[in-house]
Coordinates of N, CA and C in Angstrom, one line a residue:
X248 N -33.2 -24.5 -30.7 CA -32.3 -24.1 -29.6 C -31.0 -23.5 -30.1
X249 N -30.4 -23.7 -31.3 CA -29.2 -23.8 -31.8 C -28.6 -23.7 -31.0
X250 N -27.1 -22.8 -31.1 CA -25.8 -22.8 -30.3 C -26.6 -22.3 -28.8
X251 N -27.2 -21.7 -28.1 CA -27.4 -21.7 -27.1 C -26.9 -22.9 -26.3
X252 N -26.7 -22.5 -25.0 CA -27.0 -23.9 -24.0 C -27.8 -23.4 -22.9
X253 N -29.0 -24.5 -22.3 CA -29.2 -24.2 -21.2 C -28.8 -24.8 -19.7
X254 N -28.6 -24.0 -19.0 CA -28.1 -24.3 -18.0 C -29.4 -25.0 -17.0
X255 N -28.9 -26.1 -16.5 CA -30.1 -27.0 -15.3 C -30.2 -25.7 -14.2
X256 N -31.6 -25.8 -13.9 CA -32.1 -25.0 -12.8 C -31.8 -25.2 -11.5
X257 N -30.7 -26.1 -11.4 CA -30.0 -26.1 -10.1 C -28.9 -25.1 -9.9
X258 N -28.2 -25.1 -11.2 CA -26.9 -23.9 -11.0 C -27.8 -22.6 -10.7
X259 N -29.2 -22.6 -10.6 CA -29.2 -21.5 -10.9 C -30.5 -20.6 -9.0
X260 N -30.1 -22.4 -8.3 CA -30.9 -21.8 -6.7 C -29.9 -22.1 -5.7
X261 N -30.1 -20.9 -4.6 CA -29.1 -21.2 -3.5 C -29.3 -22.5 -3.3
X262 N -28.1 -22.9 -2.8 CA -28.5 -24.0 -1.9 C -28.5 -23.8 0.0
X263 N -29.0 -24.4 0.4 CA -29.2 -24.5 2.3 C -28.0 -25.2 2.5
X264 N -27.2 -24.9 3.9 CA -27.2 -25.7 4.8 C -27.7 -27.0 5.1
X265 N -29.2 -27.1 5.3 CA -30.2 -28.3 5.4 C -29.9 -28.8 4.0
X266 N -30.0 -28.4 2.9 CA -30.1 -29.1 1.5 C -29.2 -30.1 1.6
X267 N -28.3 -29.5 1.4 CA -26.8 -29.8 1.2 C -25.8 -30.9 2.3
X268 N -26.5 -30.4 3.5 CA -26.2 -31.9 4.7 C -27.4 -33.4 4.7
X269 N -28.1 -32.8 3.7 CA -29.2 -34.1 3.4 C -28.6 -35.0 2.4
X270 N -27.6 -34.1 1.7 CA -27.5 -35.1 0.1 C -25.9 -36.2 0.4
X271 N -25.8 -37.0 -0.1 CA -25.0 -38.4 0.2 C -23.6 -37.4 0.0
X272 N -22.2 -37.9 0.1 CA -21.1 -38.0 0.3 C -20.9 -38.0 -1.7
X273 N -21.6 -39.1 -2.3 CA -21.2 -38.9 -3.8 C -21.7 -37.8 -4.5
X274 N -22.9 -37.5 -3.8 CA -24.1 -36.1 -4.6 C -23.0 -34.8 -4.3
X275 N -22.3 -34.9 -3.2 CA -20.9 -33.8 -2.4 C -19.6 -34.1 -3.5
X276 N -19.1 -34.9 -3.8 CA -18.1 -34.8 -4.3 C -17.6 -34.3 -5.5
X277 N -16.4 -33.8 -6.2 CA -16.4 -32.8 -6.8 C -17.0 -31.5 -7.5
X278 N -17.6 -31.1 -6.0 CA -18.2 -29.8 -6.0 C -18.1 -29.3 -4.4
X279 N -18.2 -27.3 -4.5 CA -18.1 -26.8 -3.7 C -19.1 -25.6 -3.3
X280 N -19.7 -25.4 -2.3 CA -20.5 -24.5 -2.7 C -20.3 -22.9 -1.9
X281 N -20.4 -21.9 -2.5 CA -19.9 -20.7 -2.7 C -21.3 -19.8 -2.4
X282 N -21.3 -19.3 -1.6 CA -22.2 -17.8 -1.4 C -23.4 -18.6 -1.6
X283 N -23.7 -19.9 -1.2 CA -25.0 -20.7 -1.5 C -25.0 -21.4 -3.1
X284 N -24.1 -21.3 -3.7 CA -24.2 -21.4 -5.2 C -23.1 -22.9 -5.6
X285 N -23.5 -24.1 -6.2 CA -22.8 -25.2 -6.6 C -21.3 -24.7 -7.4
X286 N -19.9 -24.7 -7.0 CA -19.4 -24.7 -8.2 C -18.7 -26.1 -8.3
X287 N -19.2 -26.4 -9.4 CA -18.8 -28.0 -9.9 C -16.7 -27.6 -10.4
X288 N -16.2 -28.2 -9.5 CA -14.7 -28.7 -9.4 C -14.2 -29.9 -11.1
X289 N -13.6 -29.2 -11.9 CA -13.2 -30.6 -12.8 C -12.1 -31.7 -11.7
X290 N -11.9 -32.8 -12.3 CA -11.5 -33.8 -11.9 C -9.6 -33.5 -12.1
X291 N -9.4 -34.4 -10.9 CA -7.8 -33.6 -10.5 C -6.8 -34.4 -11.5
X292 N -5.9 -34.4 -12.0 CA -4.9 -34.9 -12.7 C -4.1 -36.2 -11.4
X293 N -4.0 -37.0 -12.0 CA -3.1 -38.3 -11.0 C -1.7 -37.2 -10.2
X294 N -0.9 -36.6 -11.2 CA 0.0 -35.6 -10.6 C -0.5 -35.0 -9.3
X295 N -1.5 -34.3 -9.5 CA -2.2 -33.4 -9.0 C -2.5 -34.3 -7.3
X296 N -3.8 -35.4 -7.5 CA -3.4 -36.0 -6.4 C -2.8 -36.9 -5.6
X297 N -1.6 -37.2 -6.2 CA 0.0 -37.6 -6.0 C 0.6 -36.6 -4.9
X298 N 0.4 -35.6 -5.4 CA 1.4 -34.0 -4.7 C 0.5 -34.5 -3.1
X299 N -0.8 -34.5 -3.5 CA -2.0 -34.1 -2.1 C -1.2 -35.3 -1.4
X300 N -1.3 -36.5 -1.6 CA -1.4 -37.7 -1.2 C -0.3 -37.7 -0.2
X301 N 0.8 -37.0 -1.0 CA 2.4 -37.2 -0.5 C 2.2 -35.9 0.8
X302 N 1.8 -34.9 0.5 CA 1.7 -34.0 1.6 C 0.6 -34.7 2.6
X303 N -0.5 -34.9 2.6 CA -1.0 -35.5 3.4 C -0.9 -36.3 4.7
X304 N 0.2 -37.2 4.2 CA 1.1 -38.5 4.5 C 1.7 -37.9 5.7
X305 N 2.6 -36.7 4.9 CA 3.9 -36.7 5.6 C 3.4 -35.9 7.1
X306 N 2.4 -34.5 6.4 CA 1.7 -33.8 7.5 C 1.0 -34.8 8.4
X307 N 0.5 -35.5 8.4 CA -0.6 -36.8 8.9 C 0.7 -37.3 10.6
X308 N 1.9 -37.7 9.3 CA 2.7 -38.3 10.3 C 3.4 -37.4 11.1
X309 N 3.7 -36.4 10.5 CA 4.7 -35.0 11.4 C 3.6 -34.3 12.5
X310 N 2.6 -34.2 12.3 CA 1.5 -33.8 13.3 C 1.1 -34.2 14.8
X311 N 2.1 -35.6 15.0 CA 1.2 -35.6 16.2 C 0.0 -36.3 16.4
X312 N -0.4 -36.7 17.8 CA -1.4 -37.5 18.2 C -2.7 -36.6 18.1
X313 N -2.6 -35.3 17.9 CA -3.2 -34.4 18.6 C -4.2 -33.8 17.2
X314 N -3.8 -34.0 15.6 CA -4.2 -33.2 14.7 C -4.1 -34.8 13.3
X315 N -5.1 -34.7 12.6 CA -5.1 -35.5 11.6 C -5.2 -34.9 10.0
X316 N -4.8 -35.4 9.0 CA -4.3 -35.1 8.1 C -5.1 -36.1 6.8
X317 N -5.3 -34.7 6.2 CA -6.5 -35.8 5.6 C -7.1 -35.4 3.5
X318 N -7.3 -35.7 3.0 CA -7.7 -35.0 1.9 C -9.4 -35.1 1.4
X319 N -10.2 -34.5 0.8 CA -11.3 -34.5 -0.3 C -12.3 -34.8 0.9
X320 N -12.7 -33.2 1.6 CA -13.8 -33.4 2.4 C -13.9 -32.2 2.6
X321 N -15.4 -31.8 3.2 CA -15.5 -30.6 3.3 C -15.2 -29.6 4.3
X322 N -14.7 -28.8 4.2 CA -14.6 -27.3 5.6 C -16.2 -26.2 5.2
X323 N -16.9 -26.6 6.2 CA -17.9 -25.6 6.1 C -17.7 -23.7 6.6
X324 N -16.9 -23.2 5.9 CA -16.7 -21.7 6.3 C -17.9 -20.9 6.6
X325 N -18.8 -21.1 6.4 CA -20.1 -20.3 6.8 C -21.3 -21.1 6.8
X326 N -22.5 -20.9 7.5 CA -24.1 -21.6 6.9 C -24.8 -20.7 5.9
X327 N -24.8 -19.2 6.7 CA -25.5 -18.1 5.7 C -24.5 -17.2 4.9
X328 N -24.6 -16.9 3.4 CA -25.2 -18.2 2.9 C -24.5 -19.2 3.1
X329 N -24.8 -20.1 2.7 CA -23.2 -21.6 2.5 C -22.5 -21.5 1.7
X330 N -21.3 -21.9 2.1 CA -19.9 -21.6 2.4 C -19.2 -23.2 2.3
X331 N -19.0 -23.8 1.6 CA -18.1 -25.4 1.5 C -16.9 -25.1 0.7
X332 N -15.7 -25.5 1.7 CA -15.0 -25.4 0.7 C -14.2 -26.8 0.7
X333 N -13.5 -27.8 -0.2 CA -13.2 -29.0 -0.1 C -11.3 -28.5 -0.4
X334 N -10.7 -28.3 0.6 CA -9.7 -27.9 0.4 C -8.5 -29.3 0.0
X335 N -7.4 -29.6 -1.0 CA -6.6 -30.2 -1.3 C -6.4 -31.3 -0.2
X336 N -5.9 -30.6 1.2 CA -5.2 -31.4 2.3 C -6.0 -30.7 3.2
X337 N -6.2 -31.0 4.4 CA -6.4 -30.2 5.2 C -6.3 -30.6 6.5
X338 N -5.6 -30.2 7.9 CA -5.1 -30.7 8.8 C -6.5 -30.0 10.0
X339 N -6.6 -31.6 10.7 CA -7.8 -30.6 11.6 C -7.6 -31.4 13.0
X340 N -8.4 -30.7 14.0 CA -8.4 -31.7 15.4 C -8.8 -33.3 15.1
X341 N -8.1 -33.7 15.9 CA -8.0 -35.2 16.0 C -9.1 -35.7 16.6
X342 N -9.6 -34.6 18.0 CA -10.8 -35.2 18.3 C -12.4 -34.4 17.6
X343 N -11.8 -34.2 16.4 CA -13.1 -33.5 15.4 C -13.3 -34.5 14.2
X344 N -12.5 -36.1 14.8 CA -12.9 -36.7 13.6 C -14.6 -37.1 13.5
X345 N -15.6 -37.5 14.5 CA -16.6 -37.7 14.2 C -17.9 -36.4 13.9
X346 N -17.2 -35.0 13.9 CA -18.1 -33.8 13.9 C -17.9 -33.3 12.6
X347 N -19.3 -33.6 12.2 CA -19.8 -33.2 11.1 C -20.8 -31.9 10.9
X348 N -20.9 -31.1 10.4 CA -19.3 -30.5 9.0 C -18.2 -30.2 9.9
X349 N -17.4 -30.3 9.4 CA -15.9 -29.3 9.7 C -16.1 -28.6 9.6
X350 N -15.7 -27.4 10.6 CA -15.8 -26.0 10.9 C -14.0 -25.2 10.9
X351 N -14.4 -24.1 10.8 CA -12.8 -23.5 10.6 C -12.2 -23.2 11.8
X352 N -12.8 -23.6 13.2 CA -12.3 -23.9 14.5 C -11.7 -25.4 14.8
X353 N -11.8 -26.0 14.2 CA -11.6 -27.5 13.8 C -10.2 -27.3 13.2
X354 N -10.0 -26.6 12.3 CA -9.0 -26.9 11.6 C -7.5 -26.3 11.7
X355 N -6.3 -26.5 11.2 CA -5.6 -25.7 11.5 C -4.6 -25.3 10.6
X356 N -4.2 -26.3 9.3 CA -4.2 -26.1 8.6 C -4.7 -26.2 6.9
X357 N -5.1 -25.3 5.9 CA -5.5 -26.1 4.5 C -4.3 -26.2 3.7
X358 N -4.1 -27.0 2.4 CA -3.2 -27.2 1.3 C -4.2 -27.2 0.2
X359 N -4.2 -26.2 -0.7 CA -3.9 -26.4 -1.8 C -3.4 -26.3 -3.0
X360 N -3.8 -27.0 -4.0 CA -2.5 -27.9 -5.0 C -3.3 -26.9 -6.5
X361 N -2.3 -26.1 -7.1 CA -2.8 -25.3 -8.2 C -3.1 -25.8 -9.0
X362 N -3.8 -25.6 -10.2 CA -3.6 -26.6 -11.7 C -4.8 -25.9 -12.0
X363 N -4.2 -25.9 -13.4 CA -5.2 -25.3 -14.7 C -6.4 -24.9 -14.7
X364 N -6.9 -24.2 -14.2 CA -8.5 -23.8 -14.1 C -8.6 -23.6 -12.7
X365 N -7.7 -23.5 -11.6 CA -7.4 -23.0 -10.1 C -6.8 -21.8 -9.8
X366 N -6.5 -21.7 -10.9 CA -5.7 -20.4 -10.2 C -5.8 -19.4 -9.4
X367 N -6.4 -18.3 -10.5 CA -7.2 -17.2 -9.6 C -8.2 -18.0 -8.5
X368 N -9.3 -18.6 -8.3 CA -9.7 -19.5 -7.1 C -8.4 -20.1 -6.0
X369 N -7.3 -20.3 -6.1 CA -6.3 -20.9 -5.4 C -5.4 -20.4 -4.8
X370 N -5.0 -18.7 -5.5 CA -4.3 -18.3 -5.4 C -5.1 -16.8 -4.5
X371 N -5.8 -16.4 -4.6 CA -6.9 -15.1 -4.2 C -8.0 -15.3 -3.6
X372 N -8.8 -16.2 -4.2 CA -10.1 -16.2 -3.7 C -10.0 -17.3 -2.7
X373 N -9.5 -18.2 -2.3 CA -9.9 -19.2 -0.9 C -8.6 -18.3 -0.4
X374 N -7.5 -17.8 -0.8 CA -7.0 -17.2 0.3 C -7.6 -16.5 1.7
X375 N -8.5 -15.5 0.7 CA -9.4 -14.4 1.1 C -10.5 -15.2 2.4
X376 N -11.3 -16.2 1.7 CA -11.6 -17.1 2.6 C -11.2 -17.4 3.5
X377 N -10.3 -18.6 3.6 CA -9.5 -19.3 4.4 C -8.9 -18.2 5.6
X378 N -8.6 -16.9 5.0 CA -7.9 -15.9 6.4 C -9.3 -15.8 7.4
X379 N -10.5 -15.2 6.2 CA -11.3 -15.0 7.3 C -11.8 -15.3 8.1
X380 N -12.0 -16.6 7.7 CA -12.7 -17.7 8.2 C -11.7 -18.4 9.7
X381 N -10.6 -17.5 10.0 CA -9.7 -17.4 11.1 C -9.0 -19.1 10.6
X382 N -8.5 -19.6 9.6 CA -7.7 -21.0 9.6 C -6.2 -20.3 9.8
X383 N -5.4 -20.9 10.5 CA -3.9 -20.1 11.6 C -2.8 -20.4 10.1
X384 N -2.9 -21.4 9.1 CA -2.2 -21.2 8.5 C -2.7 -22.2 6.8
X385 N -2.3 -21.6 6.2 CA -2.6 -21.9 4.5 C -1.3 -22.2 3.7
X386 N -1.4 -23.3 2.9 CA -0.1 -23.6 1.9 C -0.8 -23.8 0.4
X387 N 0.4 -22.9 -0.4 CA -0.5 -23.1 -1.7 C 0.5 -23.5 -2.8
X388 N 0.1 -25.0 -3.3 CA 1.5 -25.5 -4.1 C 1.4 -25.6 -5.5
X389 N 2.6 -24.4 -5.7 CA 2.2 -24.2 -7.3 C 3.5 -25.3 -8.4
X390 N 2.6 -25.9 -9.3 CA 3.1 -27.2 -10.2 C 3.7 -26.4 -11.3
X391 N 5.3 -26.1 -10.8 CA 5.9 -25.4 -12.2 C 6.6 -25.9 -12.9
X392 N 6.7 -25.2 -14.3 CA 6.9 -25.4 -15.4 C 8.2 -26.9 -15.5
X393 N 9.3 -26.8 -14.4 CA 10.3 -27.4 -14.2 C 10.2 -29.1 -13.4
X394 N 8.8 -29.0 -13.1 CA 8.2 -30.1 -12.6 C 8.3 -30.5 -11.5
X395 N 9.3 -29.2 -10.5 CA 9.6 -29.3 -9.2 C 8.5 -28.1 -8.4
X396 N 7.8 -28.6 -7.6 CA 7.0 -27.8 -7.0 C 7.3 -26.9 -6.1
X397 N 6.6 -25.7 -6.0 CA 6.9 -24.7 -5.3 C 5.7 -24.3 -4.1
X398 N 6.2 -24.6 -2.9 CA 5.6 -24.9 -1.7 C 5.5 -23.2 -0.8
X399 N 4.2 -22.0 -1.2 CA 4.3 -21.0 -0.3 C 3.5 -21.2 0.9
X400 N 3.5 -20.7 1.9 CA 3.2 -21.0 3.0 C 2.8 -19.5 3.7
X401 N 1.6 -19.2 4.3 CA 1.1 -18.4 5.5 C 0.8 -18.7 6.2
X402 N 0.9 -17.4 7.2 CA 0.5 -17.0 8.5 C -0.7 -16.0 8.7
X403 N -1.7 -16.8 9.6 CA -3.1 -15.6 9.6 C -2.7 -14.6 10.6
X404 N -2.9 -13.3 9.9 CA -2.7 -12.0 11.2 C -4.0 -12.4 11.8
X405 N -4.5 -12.6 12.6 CA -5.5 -12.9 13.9 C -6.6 -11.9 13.6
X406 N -5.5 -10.5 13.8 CA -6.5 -9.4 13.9 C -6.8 -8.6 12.7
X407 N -6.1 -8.7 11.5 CA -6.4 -8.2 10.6 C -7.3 -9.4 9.6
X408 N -6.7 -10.5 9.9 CA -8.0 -11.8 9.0 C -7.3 -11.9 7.7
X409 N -6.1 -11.8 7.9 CA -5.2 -11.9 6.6 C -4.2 -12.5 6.5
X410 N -3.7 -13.4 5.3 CA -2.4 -14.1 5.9 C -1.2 -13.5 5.2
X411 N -0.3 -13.3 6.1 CA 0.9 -12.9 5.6 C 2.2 -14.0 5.4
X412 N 2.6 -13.6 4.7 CA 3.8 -14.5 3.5 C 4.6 -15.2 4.5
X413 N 4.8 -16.4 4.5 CA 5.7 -17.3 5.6 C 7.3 -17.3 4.2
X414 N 7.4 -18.7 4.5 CA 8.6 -19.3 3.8 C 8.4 -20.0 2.4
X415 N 8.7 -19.6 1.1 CA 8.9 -20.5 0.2 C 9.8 -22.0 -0.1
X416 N 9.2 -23.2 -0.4 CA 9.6 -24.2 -0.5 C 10.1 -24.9 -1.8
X417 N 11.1 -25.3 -2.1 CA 11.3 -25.7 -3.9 C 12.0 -27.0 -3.5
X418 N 11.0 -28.7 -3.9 CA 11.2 -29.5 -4.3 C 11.4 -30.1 -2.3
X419 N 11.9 -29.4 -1.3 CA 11.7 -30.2 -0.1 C 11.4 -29.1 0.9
X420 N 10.4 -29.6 1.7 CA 9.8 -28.4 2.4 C 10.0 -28.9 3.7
X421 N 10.7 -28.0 4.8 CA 11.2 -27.9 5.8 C 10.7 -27.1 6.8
X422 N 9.4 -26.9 7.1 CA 8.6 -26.0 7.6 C 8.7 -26.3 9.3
X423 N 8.4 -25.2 9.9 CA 8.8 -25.4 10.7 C 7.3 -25.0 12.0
X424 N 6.4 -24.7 11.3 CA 4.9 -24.1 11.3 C 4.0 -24.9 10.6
X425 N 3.0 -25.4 11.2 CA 2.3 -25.1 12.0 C 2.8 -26.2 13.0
X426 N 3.9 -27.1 12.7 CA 4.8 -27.7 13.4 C 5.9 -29.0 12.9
X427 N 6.8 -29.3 13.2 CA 8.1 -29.8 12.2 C 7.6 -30.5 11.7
X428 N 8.1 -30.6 9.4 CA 7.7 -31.6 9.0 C 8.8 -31.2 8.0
X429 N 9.1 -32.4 7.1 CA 10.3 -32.1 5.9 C 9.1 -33.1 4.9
X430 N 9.2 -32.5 3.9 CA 8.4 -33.5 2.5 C 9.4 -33.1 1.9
X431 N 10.0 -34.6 1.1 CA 10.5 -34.3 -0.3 C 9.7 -34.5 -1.7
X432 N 9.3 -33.2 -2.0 CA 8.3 -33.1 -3.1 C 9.3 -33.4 -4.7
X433 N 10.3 -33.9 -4.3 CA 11.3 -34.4 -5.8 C 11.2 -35.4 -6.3
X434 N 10.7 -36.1 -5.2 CA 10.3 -37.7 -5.9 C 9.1 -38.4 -6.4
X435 N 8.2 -36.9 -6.4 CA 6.6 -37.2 -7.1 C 7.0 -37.5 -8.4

């Protein structure tokens, strides 16, 4: 075989809709699936979900009776092909807690939290998603160099399926969309 590797024959078949709502909550975890296709997620840094946990919280509590706040579950963006995406944070109707999958009418905001091997996926490609998929607003928190996080935030143009640039955040975020919350991200 030498240096070759072979890849398991699973990376290598769509997966269904049906497949995929058959298999347990652990067989789901740290993976996402893309155009029908598994991509296996590495494992988050404590930092990493610290940032989630603390946004979570705060969104959870500043939201309202009306919207719940939540992390490490799936948004089903599409069935054909499938479409999962397990966004960082993600804020969805309150009365969509027992409807399974989450749908992008469900939801109303996603967060996610950048790091090493997310980027391009974090920064472009679930953007691109997430607009189309009509979610009204997206935050993407990038872990810089200075150890104070940098909080951007969009707005979906409705009719174009695109989000446009809201307000940047550094270390406390004071957003005033998708409705009032203040996180101080300085004391992660």
């Amino acid at each position: 075989m030498g240096a070759e590797m072979i890849a398991p024959g699973w990376m290598h078949d769509q997966v269904t809709a049906d497949q995929y709502d058959s298999w347990s909550e652990e067989q789901c975890s740290g993976i996402e699936i893309v155009d029908g296709m598994i991509v296996v997620s590495p494992s988050a840094s404590k930092r990493h979900n610290r940032l989630a946990r603390i946004l979570a919280n705060a969104l959870d509590a500043a939201a309202g009776p009306e919207w719940n706040a939540d992390t490490d579950f799936d948004v089903r963006l599409q069935d054909v092909p499938l479409s999962n995406r397990r966004s960082d944070v993600t804020v969805y109707r309150a009365d969509a807690i027992d409807i399974t999958p989450t749908r992008p009418e469900h939801v109303l905001l996603v967060v996610e939290v950048v790091s090493p091997g997310s980027e391009t996926t974090d920064r472009v490609v679930k953007t691109d998603q997430y607009a189309r998929a009509g979610i009204p607003f997206y935050w993407r928190v990038e872990q810089a160099a200075t150890g104070v996080p940098l909080v951007y935030t969009y707005v979906l143009d409705p009719a174009a399926r695109v989000y446009r640039d809201g307000d940047v955040f550094t270390g406390v975020v004071k957003a005033v969309a998708p409705f009032a919350v203040e996180v101080d991200l300085d004391a992660l």
